[in-house]
Amino acid sequence: MSHQDHTVPPSDPALRIKAIETLMVEKGKIDPGAVAEIVDIFQNKLGPRVGAKVVARAWTDPDFKQRLLADGTEALKELNVSGLQGEAMVVLETTPEVHNVIVCTLCSCYPWTVLGLPPTWYKSAPYRSRIVIEPRAVLAEFGLKISSDCEVRVYDSNAEIRYMVLPMRPDATEDWSEERLVELVTRDSMIGTGIPLSPHRS
Amino acid sequence: MHSIADMGGMQGFGPVVRNDDEPLFKAEWEETTFAVNLLLLAAGCFNIDESRHSMERMAPLEYLKTSYFEHWLHSLEDLLIAKGIVTREEYDARLAQLAVKGSDL
């Protein structure tokens, strides 16, 4: 993060968190340097690429898919993904009959370990308030039209249980490798506000 | 208690505004707030339920007027002072001190 102008007084939140950070370092609650490490992990190491690998593996390995749907927390350990705060992961399979979408109406719970940090809209009042009462209308705003004979299920995340959507594998990818399939899996397709990319586009 | 944070089903917030080019954090203080919160959780200063409960107790108007990471900042101040990990006096003194040399931040 760059400082464009050092002469500008810090905004109020900048001052407040600096005060907390310095006091906590002095009291030995935080190691100096740990803040930068955490930021690096979330900015550079975690993100939807991790989830995309999980999805592509599930598409190509039926036994893994079965384990993933039966116990997401355990199956993810096979791909070296484990909870940050001991939260359980539940993977929701989207099918032609059921479309799944996730939210955290109270705040921002999100499957960090597979998707990284949530986008701002996921944490915003419009998404949190509306996806549970008019999911089809909200999904249409994302450009996703769910046919009326497909049920839409909205899962409200919490501190103990994080959900992730296993989207449907795109048609015409039968002979695709796991590595190639990864490229089709978008963040939004694992939230449920999108679907994977079409193979014809990539 | 009905909290303003309990937004599921509320009406009137308008369309979902998306910007897929946004950075993960919009300012350095957001990064720091995020990391400090995680580190203090790990250090056992408070737990995740206390953290959420603190945000859920925010005054509705303040909750709506402030950004996501300001909610986190509010809960940090609230919990650290309530638990006596930092005193209000200590915190205010540090704020005043930092404000004077603000350009170093």
Short mmCIF file of C-alpha atoms in Angstrom, two decimals:
data_model
loop_
_atom_site.label_atom_id
_atom_site.label_comp_id
_atom_site.label_asym_id
_atom_site.label_seq_id
_atom_site.Cartn_x
_atom_site.Cartn_y
_atom_site.Cartn_z
CA MET A 1 0.00 0.00 0.00
CA SER A 2 1.63 3.24 -1.05
CA HIS A 3 1.63 6.53 0.76
CA GLN A 4 1.10 9.11 -1.88
CA ASP A 5 1.46 12.05 0.43
CA HIS A 6 3.10 11.85 3.82
CA THR A 7 2.04 15.33 4.78
CA VAL A 8 -1.65 14.48 4.81
CA PRO A 9 -2.84 13.72 8.36
CA PRO A 10 -3.89 10.09 8.74
CA SER A 11 -7.58 9.43 8.57
CA ASP A 12 -9.20 8.65 11.86
CA PRO A 13 -9.32 4.84 11.42
CA ALA A 14 -5.62 4.80 10.51
CA LEU A 15 -4.80 6.50 13.77
CA ARG A 16 -7.04 4.24 15.82
CA ILE A 17 -5.63 0.98 14.48
CA LYS A 18 -2.07 2.28 14.79
CA ALA A 19 -2.76 3.04 18.45
CA ILE A 20 -4.13 -0.45 19.03
CA GLU A 21 -1.35 -2.15 17.09
CA THR A 22 1.48 -0.35 18.90
CA LEU A 23 -0.08 -0.93 22.33
CA MET A 24 -0.59 -4.63 21.60
CA VAL A 25 2.99 -5.04 20.40
CA GLU A 26 4.24 -3.33 23.56
CA LYS A 27 2.10 -5.61 25.72
CA GLY A 28 3.44 -8.66 23.95
CA LYS A 29 0.10 -9.71 22.47
CA ILE A 30 1.34 -9.31 18.91
CA ASP A 31 4.80 -10.02 17.51
CA PRO A 32 6.27 -7.18 15.52
CA GLY A 33 6.18 -8.30 11.91
CA ALA A 34 3.24 -10.63 12.37
CA VAL A 35 0.83 -8.11 10.86
CA ALA A 36 2.79 -8.03 7.61
CA GLU A 37 2.92 -11.83 7.56
CA ILE A 38 -0.85 -12.17 7.92
CA VAL A 39 -1.50 -9.59 5.23
CA ASP A 40 0.89 -11.40 2.90
CA ILE A 41 -0.87 -14.73 3.43
CA PHE A 42 -4.26 -13.27 2.62
CA GLN A 43 -3.10 -11.13 -0.26
CA ASN A 44 -0.80 -13.60 -1.93
CA LYS A 45 -1.37 -17.17 -0.75
CA LEU A 46 -5.08 -17.63 -0.13
CA GLY A 47 -7.66 -17.02 -2.79
CA PRO A 48 -10.17 -18.62 -5.14
CA ARG A 49 -7.42 -20.57 -6.92
CA VAL A 50 -7.38 -22.93 -3.94
CA GLY A 51 -11.13 -23.52 -4.24
CA ALA A 52 -10.86 -23.92 -8.01
CA LYS A 53 -8.46 -26.83 -7.51
CA VAL A 54 -10.89 -28.45 -5.09
CA VAL A 55 -13.73 -28.13 -7.62
CA ALA A 56 -11.67 -29.46 -10.53
CA ARG A 57 -10.56 -32.40 -8.39
CA ALA A 58 -14.16 -33.17 -7.48
CA TRP A 59 -15.16 -33.03 -11.15
CA THR A 60 -12.49 -35.50 -12.18
CA ASP A 61 -12.29 -37.81 -9.16
CA PRO A 62 -15.68 -39.27 -8.17
CA ASP A 63 -14.31 -40.83 -4.98
CA PHE A 64 -12.89 -37.50 -3.85
CA LYS A 65 -16.19 -35.81 -4.69
CA GLN A 66 -18.04 -38.30 -2.54
CA ARG A 67 -15.69 -37.69 0.38
CA LEU A 68 -15.91 -33.93 -0.15
CA LEU A 69 -19.70 -33.89 0.00
CA ALA A 70 -19.80 -36.30 2.94
CA ASP A 71 -17.29 -34.38 5.09
CA GLY A 72 -15.82 -31.26 3.51
CA THR A 73 -13.53 -30.45 6.45
CA GLU A 74 -11.84 -33.88 6.29
CA ALA A 75 -11.67 -34.16 2.49
CA LEU A 76 -10.09 -30.72 2.13
CA LYS A 77 -7.18 -31.86 4.27
CA GLU A 78 -6.22 -34.13 1.36
CA LEU A 79 -5.47 -30.92 -0.55
CA ASN A 80 -3.71 -29.39 2.45
CA VAL A 81 -6.62 -27.08 3.23
CA SER A 82 -7.55 -26.85 6.88
CA GLY A 83 -9.61 -24.44 8.95
CA LEU A 84 -8.08 -21.24 10.27
CA GLN A 85 -10.32 -21.03 13.31
CA GLY A 86 -11.51 -24.60 13.55
CA GLU A 87 -14.61 -23.93 11.51
CA ALA A 88 -16.28 -26.78 9.63
CA MET A 89 -16.57 -26.73 5.85
CA VAL A 90 -19.70 -27.97 4.14
CA VAL A 91 -19.63 -28.35 0.36
CA LEU A 92 -22.94 -27.89 -1.46
CA GLU A 93 -23.41 -29.65 -4.77
CA THR A 94 -25.31 -27.68 -7.37
CA THR A 95 -27.28 -29.87 -9.79
CA PRO A 96 -29.81 -29.26 -12.57
CA GLU A 97 -32.48 -29.52 -9.86
CA VAL A 98 -30.88 -27.46 -7.09
CA HIS A 99 -28.85 -24.26 -7.31
CA ASN A 100 -26.97 -23.31 -4.14
CA VAL A 101 -25.82 -19.87 -3.07
CA ILE A 102 -24.08 -18.72 0.11
CA VAL A 103 -24.36 -15.60 2.26
CA CYS A 104 -23.63 -14.44 5.78
CA THR A 105 -26.62 -12.30 6.71
CA LEU A 106 -25.10 -11.24 10.04
CA CYS A 107 -21.69 -10.18 8.82
CA SER A 108 -19.16 -11.75 6.50
CA CYS A 109 -18.51 -15.42 7.28
CA TYR A 110 -16.99 -16.91 4.14
CA PRO A 111 -14.88 -19.97 3.31
CA TRP A 112 -11.54 -18.15 3.64
CA THR A 113 -9.39 -21.22 3.27
CA VAL A 114 -10.70 -21.99 -0.21
CA LEU A 115 -11.76 -18.56 -1.49
CA GLY A 116 -9.64 -16.03 0.39
CA LEU A 117 -11.37 -12.89 1.62
CA PRO A 118 -14.87 -12.02 0.44
CA PRO A 119 -15.53 -9.27 -2.10
CA THR A 120 -17.08 -6.08 -0.72
CA TRP A 121 -20.51 -6.84 -2.20
CA TYR A 122 -20.67 -10.08 -0.21
CA LYS A 123 -20.33 -8.03 3.00
CA SER A 124 -22.75 -5.32 1.85
CA ALA A 125 -26.22 -4.64 3.20
CA PRO A 126 -28.01 -5.17 -0.15
CA TYR A 127 -26.59 -8.67 -0.67
CA ARG A 128 -27.00 -9.78 2.93
CA SER A 129 -30.56 -8.52 3.20
CA ARG A 130 -31.94 -9.49 -0.20
CA ILE A 131 -30.37 -12.82 -1.19
CA VAL A 132 -32.48 -14.62 1.43
CA ILE A 133 -35.82 -13.12 0.36
CA GLU A 134 -35.44 -12.74 -3.39
CA PRO A 135 -32.52 -14.92 -4.45
CA ARG A 136 -33.64 -15.24 -8.05
CA ALA A 137 -33.86 -11.47 -8.48
CA VAL A 138 -30.42 -10.96 -6.93
CA LEU A 139 -28.90 -13.73 -9.05
CA ALA A 140 -30.46 -12.12 -12.14
CA GLU A 141 -28.57 -8.93 -11.26
CA PHE A 142 -25.41 -11.04 -11.40
CA GLY A 143 -26.49 -12.16 -14.88
CA LEU A 144 -27.56 -15.56 -13.67
CA LYS A 145 -31.01 -16.71 -14.71
CA ILE A 146 -32.13 -19.80 -12.79
CA SER A 147 -34.91 -21.70 -14.52
CA SER A 148 -38.16 -21.87 -12.61
CA ASP A 149 -38.01 -25.66 -12.31
CA CYS A 150 -34.69 -25.44 -10.48
CA GLU A 151 -34.88 -24.96 -6.72
CA VAL A 152 -32.69 -22.22 -5.24
CA ARG A 153 -31.23 -22.91 -1.80
CA VAL A 154 -29.58 -20.12 0.17
CA TYR A 155 -27.16 -21.11 2.94
CA ASP A 156 -26.51 -18.62 5.73
CA SER A 157 -22.94 -19.08 6.97
CA ASN A 158 -21.81 -18.62 10.53
CA ALA A 159 -18.68 -18.74 12.64
CA GLU A 160 -18.85 -22.52 13.01
CA ILE A 161 -19.91 -23.59 9.53
CA ARG A 162 -18.59 -22.21 6.27
CA TYR A 163 -20.16 -23.26 3.00
CA MET A 164 -18.73 -23.52 -0.48
CA VAL A 165 -20.62 -24.35 -3.65
CA LEU A 166 -19.53 -27.17 -5.94
CA PRO A 167 -20.83 -25.88 -9.28
CA MET A 168 -21.82 -28.08 -12.20
CA ARG A 169 -19.06 -29.12 -14.56
CA PRO A 170 -19.50 -27.34 -17.87
CA ASP A 171 -20.67 -29.40 -20.83
CA ALA A 172 -18.18 -30.40 -23.50
CA THR A 173 -15.30 -30.78 -21.06
CA GLU A 174 -15.40 -34.58 -20.80
CA ASP A 175 -11.85 -34.99 -22.06
CA TRP A 176 -10.41 -32.06 -20.07
CA SER A 177 -7.71 -32.59 -17.48
CA GLU A 178 -8.03 -31.40 -13.89
CA GLU A 179 -5.42 -28.70 -14.55
CA ARG A 180 -7.36 -27.34 -17.52
CA LEU A 181 -10.67 -27.45 -15.67
CA VAL A 182 -9.26 -25.29 -12.89
CA GLU A 183 -9.23 -22.38 -15.32
CA LEU A 184 -13.00 -22.55 -15.74
CA VAL A 185 -13.81 -22.26 -12.03
CA THR A 186 -14.60 -18.71 -10.98
CA ARG A 187 -14.91 -17.27 -7.47
CA ASP A 188 -18.57 -16.46 -8.04
CA SER A 189 -19.32 -20.00 -9.20
CA MET A 190 -18.18 -21.21 -5.76
CA ILE A 191 -20.34 -18.58 -4.01
CA GLY A 192 -23.28 -19.50 -6.22
CA THR A 193 -23.71 -16.07 -7.81
CA GLY A 194 -22.13 -17.30 -11.01
CA ILE A 195 -21.44 -20.44 -13.01
CA PRO A 196 -18.09 -21.72 -14.32
CA LEU A 197 -16.77 -20.25 -17.56
CA SER A 198 -17.82 -21.87 -20.79
CA PRO A 199 -15.10 -24.08 -22.34
CA HIS A 200 -15.62 -22.32 -25.66
CA ARG A 201 -14.42 -19.04 -24.20
CA SER A 202 -11.14 -20.22 -22.76
CA MET B 1 -32.23 -8.61 20.80
CA HIS B 2 -32.81 -7.47 17.27
CA SER B 3 -29.56 -6.10 15.89
CA ILE B 4 -29.06 -3.93 12.85
CA ALA B 5 -26.43 -6.52 11.82
CA ASP B 6 -29.20 -9.10 11.45
CA MET B 7 -29.92 -7.94 7.92
CA GLY B 8 -31.45 -11.04 6.37
CA GLY B 9 -34.85 -10.12 4.97
CA MET B 10 -34.58 -6.36 5.47
CA GLN B 11 -35.82 -4.26 2.59
CA GLY B 12 -34.80 -1.00 1.03
CA PHE B 13 -31.04 -1.38 0.60
CA GLY B 14 -31.26 -1.31 -3.19
CA PRO B 15 -29.29 -3.29 -5.75
CA VAL B 16 -26.06 -5.15 -5.03
CA VAL B 17 -23.19 -2.96 -6.19
CA ARG B 18 -20.24 -4.93 -7.51
CA ASN B 19 -16.75 -3.93 -8.51
CA ASP B 20 -14.69 -6.93 -9.46
CA ASP B 21 -11.52 -4.89 -9.91
CA GLU B 22 -11.45 -3.74 -6.30
CA PRO B 23 -8.36 -4.46 -4.20
CA LEU B 24 -8.71 -6.81 -1.23
CA PHE B 25 -8.03 -3.90 1.10
CA LYS B 26 -8.72 -0.31 0.14
CA ALA B 27 -6.25 1.25 2.53
CA GLU B 28 -3.39 0.23 4.74
CA TRP B 29 -5.46 0.70 7.91
CA GLU B 30 -7.88 -1.94 6.61
CA GLU B 31 -5.04 -4.45 6.23
CA THR B 32 -3.77 -3.69 9.70
CA THR B 33 -7.21 -3.86 11.27
CA PHE B 34 -7.78 -7.23 9.67
CA ALA B 35 -4.42 -8.67 10.74
CA VAL B 36 -4.47 -7.24 14.27
CA ASN B 37 -7.92 -8.70 14.80
CA LEU B 38 -6.79 -12.15 13.64
CA LEU B 39 -3.65 -12.03 15.79
CA LEU B 40 -5.54 -10.96 18.91
CA LEU B 41 -8.06 -13.76 18.32
CA ALA B 42 -5.15 -16.17 18.09
CA ALA B 43 -3.62 -14.67 21.23
CA GLY B 44 -6.86 -15.39 23.08
CA CYS B 45 -7.66 -11.74 23.88
CA PHE B 46 -11.23 -12.44 22.79
CA ASN B 47 -13.06 -15.04 20.75
CA ILE B 48 -14.92 -14.80 17.46
CA ASP B 49 -18.35 -14.79 19.11
CA GLU B 50 -17.40 -11.87 21.33
CA SER B 51 -16.06 -10.09 18.30
CA ARG B 52 -19.28 -10.53 16.35
CA HIS B 53 -21.45 -9.73 19.33
CA SER B 54 -19.57 -6.48 19.77
CA MET B 55 -20.30 -5.44 16.18
CA GLU B 56 -23.90 -6.55 16.54
CA ARG B 57 -24.30 -4.23 19.52
CA MET B 58 -23.24 -1.18 17.53
CA ALA B 59 -25.79 1.62 17.41
CA PRO B 60 -27.82 1.05 14.23
CA LEU B 61 -27.08 4.45 12.72
CA GLU B 62 -23.37 4.14 13.40
CA TYR B 63 -23.34 0.60 11.97
CA LEU B 64 -24.94 1.77 8.73
CA LYS B 65 -22.78 4.87 8.39
CA THR B 66 -19.46 3.09 8.81
CA SER B 67 -17.59 0.69 6.58
CA TYR B 68 -16.99 -3.00 7.11
CA PHE B 69 -13.52 -2.67 8.59
CA GLU B 70 -14.67 0.20 10.79
CA HIS B 71 -17.01 -2.35 12.37
CA TRP B 72 -13.97 -4.48 13.12
CA LEU B 73 -12.14 -1.49 14.52
CA HIS B 74 -15.09 -0.69 16.75
CA SER B 75 -15.13 -4.23 18.14
CA LEU B 76 -11.38 -4.15 18.79
CA GLU B 77 -11.66 -0.97 20.83
CA ASP B 78 -14.78 -2.17 22.59
CA LEU B 79 -13.40 -5.57 23.60
CA LEU B 80 -9.85 -4.58 24.51
CA ILE B 81 -11.11 -1.82 26.80
CA ALA B 82 -14.00 -3.86 28.25
CA LYS B 83 -11.61 -6.68 29.11
CA GLY B 84 -9.05 -4.33 30.61
CA ILE B 85 -6.34 -5.39 28.14
CA VAL B 86 -6.00 -1.68 27.37
CA THR B 87 -7.38 1.09 29.54
CA ARG B 88 -9.38 3.93 28.03
CA GLU B 89 -6.76 6.37 29.35
CA GLU B 90 -3.89 4.45 27.78
CA TYR B 91 -5.70 4.30 24.47
CA ASP B 92 -6.64 7.97 24.45
CA ALA B 93 -3.10 8.95 25.38
CA ARG B 94 -1.71 6.87 22.51
CA LEU B 95 -4.19 8.37 20.07
CA ALA B 96 -3.20 11.88 21.13
CA GLN B 97 0.48 11.02 20.84
CA LEU B 98 0.04 9.56 17.35
CA ALA B 99 -2.10 12.50 16.22
CA VAL B 100 0.76 14.88 17.00
CA LYS B 101 3.24 12.95 14.90
CA GLY B 102 0.56 11.90 12.46
CA SER B 103 2.69 12.45 9.39
CA ASP B 104 4.89 9.48 10.36
CA LEU B 105 2.08 7.00 9.89
#
